[in-house]
Amino acid sequence: MQWKESGSSKSIYKQSSGHVLVKSEEAITTDMKATGSFFLVILVMILPVQGQLKTLFYSSSCPKAEATIRSTVESYFNKDPTIAAGLLRLHFHDCFVQGCDGSVLIKGSSAERNALPNLGLRGFEVIDDAKAQLEALCPGVVSCADILALAARDAVDLSDGPSWSVPTGRRDGRVSLSSQASNLPSPLDSVAAQRQKFAAKGLDDHDLVTLVGAHTIGQTDCTFVRYRLYNFTATGNSDPTINQAFLAQLQALCPKDGDGSKRVALDIGSQTNFDVSFFKNVRDGNAVLESDQRLWGDASTRNIMQNYAGNIRGLLGFRFDFEFPKAMIKMSGIEVKTGAQGEIRKVCSKFN
């Protein structure tokens, strides 16, 4: 706790428990004269600490911001529901490199979006569309980083998943380098590698499993699946953790010499609904990605998955619906830039 003078306004404030308590110098002088004490302070204003995210950040500066983003996401979703997974993944990949600062949106040969793990990202046009509308409404106010966070929430909600209040106030970063994208989780990662990458961002096992649950509406390319089906670890056999009935289904979807860019749903049978069937599939050996199936082989992550998968769809679906927003809010606060940091881009794909 500390007291400081606040610049030219000559106000005194106390910083404590996440809030700044503001009192004018004149009022403090009056208090001291009246009581003879330097410690009596009447609080006249409570403000959030500068630099913190908060919900409804744009309620005054751009009141239609969240509704504009929602309507934009909805218009694209109505044409193609799979765009929801693209927007969710876009936000995730943004946060894991340079923090949640819109750096993944920058175009350029050496920019983040050209890194190998980001080549399959989708949804840029949705963000650009929303940004153009917001610039017409409130020029220079709403950051691209916040548009990503809000669009991800709307994508989940539109997919029959939970909704939540998104803390906003992020500013856009001024750095975007493909060379910094090597810490993104990979479908080839062991549990130890996944755990390390998440822990480096302040996320624990519970966050890891919960956020991986976003694969309930995800897709991948056959390229990231085939090696499990025909010559796993150069043995000439399939990955033994794959359920045999599911193996035949995957081999039909991704033939040995077929098109590697063919898309495969990560939650077979429920690919456009945000639900707990993904966890049931992992439990039953029906995970499409090796990294997802590996989570069932680790005692800690398996226990979390089992809690979500369970046997009673309604109750456990509710549990996931409660936990996923909490994990998303935590993730979307990674290394954010606020206050005077960064900038508010005019166009999301290029720095000002």
CSV table of C-alpha atoms in Angstrom, one decimal, residues 155-290:
chain,number,residue,atom,x,y,z
A,155,ALA,CA,-18.0,-17.9,-31.5
A,156,VAL,CA,-18.4,-20.2,-28.5
A,157,ASP,CA,-21.8,-18.7,-27.7
A,158,LEU,CA,-23.1,-19.2,-31.2
A,159,SER,CA,-21.9,-22.8,-31.1
A,160,ASP,CA,-24.3,-23.5,-28.2
A,161,GLY,CA,-21.5,-23.1,-25.7
A,162,PRO,CA,-21.4,-20.8,-22.7
A,163,SER,CA,-21.1,-17.0,-22.9
A,164,TRP,CA,-19.2,-14.7,-20.5
A,165,SER,CA,-18.3,-11.1,-19.8
A,166,VAL,CA,-15.0,-10.4,-21.5
A,167,PRO,CA,-12.6,-8.0,-19.7
A,168,THR,CA,-11.4,-5.5,-22.3
A,169,GLY,CA,-9.0,-2.7,-22.5
A,170,ARG,CA,-6.1,-4.5,-24.3
A,171,ARG,CA,-4.0,-2.5,-26.7
A,172,ASP,CA,-2.4,-3.7,-29.9
A,173,GLY,CA,1.3,-4.7,-29.9
A,174,ARG,CA,3.9,-3.3,-32.2
A,175,VAL,CA,5.9,-6.5,-32.7
A,176,SER,CA,5.0,-9.5,-34.8
A,177,LEU,CA,7.7,-12.1,-35.6
A,178,SER,CA,7.3,-15.6,-37.0
A,179,SER,CA,10.5,-16.6,-35.2
A,180,GLN,CA,8.7,-16.1,-31.8
A,181,ALA,CA,5.9,-18.6,-32.6
A,182,SER,CA,7.9,-21.7,-31.8
A,183,ASN,CA,6.3,-22.0,-28.3
A,184,LEU,CA,2.8,-22.7,-29.7
A,185,PRO,CA,1.4,-26.0,-28.7
A,186,SER,CA,1.7,-28.7,-31.4
A,187,PRO,CA,-0.5,-31.8,-32.2
A,188,LEU,CA,2.7,-33.8,-31.8
A,189,ASP,CA,3.4,-32.6,-28.2
A,190,SER,CA,3.7,-35.0,-25.3
A,191,VAL,CA,1.9,-34.1,-22.1
A,192,ALA,CA,5.1,-32.9,-20.6
A,193,ALA,CA,5.6,-30.5,-23.6
A,194,GLN,CA,2.0,-29.3,-23.4
A,195,ARG,CA,2.3,-28.8,-19.7
A,196,GLN,CA,5.5,-26.8,-20.1
A,197,LYS,CA,4.1,-24.5,-22.8
A,198,PHE,CA,1.0,-23.7,-20.8
A,199,ALA,CA,2.9,-23.3,-17.5
A,200,ALA,CA,5.2,-20.7,-19.3
A,201,LYS,CA,2.0,-18.6,-19.8
A,202,GLY,CA,0.8,-19.0,-16.2
A,203,LEU,CA,-1.7,-21.8,-17.0
A,204,ASP,CA,-2.0,-25.0,-15.0
A,205,ASP,CA,-3.1,-28.6,-15.9
A,206,HIS,CA,-6.8,-27.6,-15.2
A,207,ASP,CA,-6.5,-24.7,-17.7
A,208,LEU,CA,-4.7,-26.9,-20.2
A,209,VAL,CA,-7.4,-29.6,-20.3
A,210,THR,CA,-10.2,-27.1,-20.2
A,211,LEU,CA,-8.9,-25.0,-23.0
A,212,VAL,CA,-8.1,-28.1,-25.1
A,213,GLY,CA,-11.8,-28.8,-24.8
A,214,ALA,CA,-12.2,-26.1,-27.4
A,215,HIS,CA,-11.4,-28.9,-29.8
A,216,THR,CA,-15.1,-29.8,-29.5
A,217,ILE,CA,-15.6,-27.5,-32.5
A,218,GLY,CA,-12.2,-27.8,-34.0
A,219,GLN,CA,-10.9,-29.2,-37.3
A,220,THR,CA,-7.5,-30.3,-38.5
A,221,ASP,CA,-5.8,-31.5,-41.8
A,222,CYS,CA,-5.3,-35.1,-42.6
A,223,THR,CA,-1.5,-34.3,-42.6
A,224,PHE,CA,-1.7,-34.1,-38.8
A,225,VAL,CA,-3.6,-37.4,-38.5
A,226,ARG,CA,-2.2,-39.8,-41.1
A,227,TYR,CA,1.1,-40.6,-39.4
A,228,ARG,CA,-0.9,-42.1,-36.5
A,229,LEU,CA,-2.9,-44.3,-38.9
A,230,TYR,CA,-0.3,-46.1,-41.1
A,231,ASN,CA,3.3,-45.9,-39.8
A,232,PHE,CA,3.2,-44.6,-36.3
A,233,THR,CA,6.8,-44.2,-34.9
A,234,ALA,CA,8.1,-45.9,-38.0
A,235,THR,CA,6.7,-49.2,-37.0
A,236,GLY,CA,4.4,-49.7,-40.0
A,237,ASN,CA,1.5,-50.0,-37.6
A,238,SER,CA,-1.1,-47.5,-36.3
A,239,ASP,CA,-1.1,-45.7,-32.9
A,240,PRO,CA,-2.1,-48.4,-30.4
A,241,THR,CA,-4.1,-45.8,-28.4
A,242,ILE,CA,-6.7,-45.4,-31.2
A,243,ASN,CA,-9.9,-47.4,-30.8
A,244,GLN,CA,-9.9,-50.0,-33.5
A,245,ALA,CA,-13.4,-49.1,-34.8
A,246,PHE,CA,-12.4,-45.5,-34.9
A,247,LEU,CA,-9.2,-46.3,-36.7
A,248,ALA,CA,-11.1,-47.7,-39.6
A,249,GLN,CA,-13.2,-44.5,-39.7
A,250,LEU,CA,-10.1,-42.3,-39.7
A,251,GLN,CA,-8.5,-44.3,-42.4
A,252,ALA,CA,-11.6,-43.9,-44.6
A,253,LEU,CA,-11.4,-40.1,-44.0
A,254,CYS,CA,-7.7,-39.9,-44.5
A,255,PRO,CA,-6.4,-42.5,-47.0
A,256,LYS,CA,-2.7,-43.3,-46.9
A,257,ASP,CA,-2.0,-41.5,-50.2
A,258,GLY,CA,-4.9,-39.1,-50.1
A,259,ASP,CA,-5.1,-35.3,-49.9
A,260,GLY,CA,-3.3,-34.1,-46.8
A,261,SER,CA,-5.2,-30.8,-46.7
A,262,LYS,CA,-8.6,-32.6,-46.4
A,263,ARG,CA,-10.3,-31.3,-43.2
A,264,VAL,CA,-11.2,-33.7,-40.3
A,265,ALA,CA,-13.4,-32.7,-37.4
A,266,LEU,CA,-11.7,-33.1,-34.0
A,267,ASP,CA,-15.0,-34.1,-32.3
A,268,ILE,CA,-16.4,-36.7,-34.6
A,269,GLY,CA,-20.2,-36.7,-34.4
A,270,SER,CA,-20.6,-33.3,-32.7
A,271,GLN,CA,-18.3,-31.0,-34.6
A,272,THR,CA,-20.4,-27.8,-34.6
A,273,ASN,CA,-21.7,-28.1,-31.0
A,274,PHE,CA,-19.7,-26.8,-28.1
A,275,ASP,CA,-20.2,-29.7,-25.7
A,276,VAL,CA,-18.5,-32.4,-23.6
A,277,SER,CA,-18.6,-35.1,-26.3
A,278,PHE,CA,-14.9,-34.3,-27.1
A,279,PHE,CA,-13.9,-35.5,-23.6
A,280,LYS,CA,-16.0,-38.7,-24.1
A,281,ASN,CA,-14.2,-39.3,-27.4
A,282,VAL,CA,-10.8,-39.0,-25.8
A,283,ARG,CA,-11.8,-41.3,-23.0
A,284,ASP,CA,-13.0,-43.9,-25.5
A,285,GLY,CA,-9.8,-43.7,-27.6
A,286,ASN,CA,-11.5,-41.6,-30.3
A,287,ALA,CA,-9.2,-38.6,-30.3
A,288,VAL,CA,-8.1,-37.4,-33.7
A,289,LEU,CA,-5.0,-35.6,-32.5
A,290,GLU,CA,-2.2,-37.5,-30.7
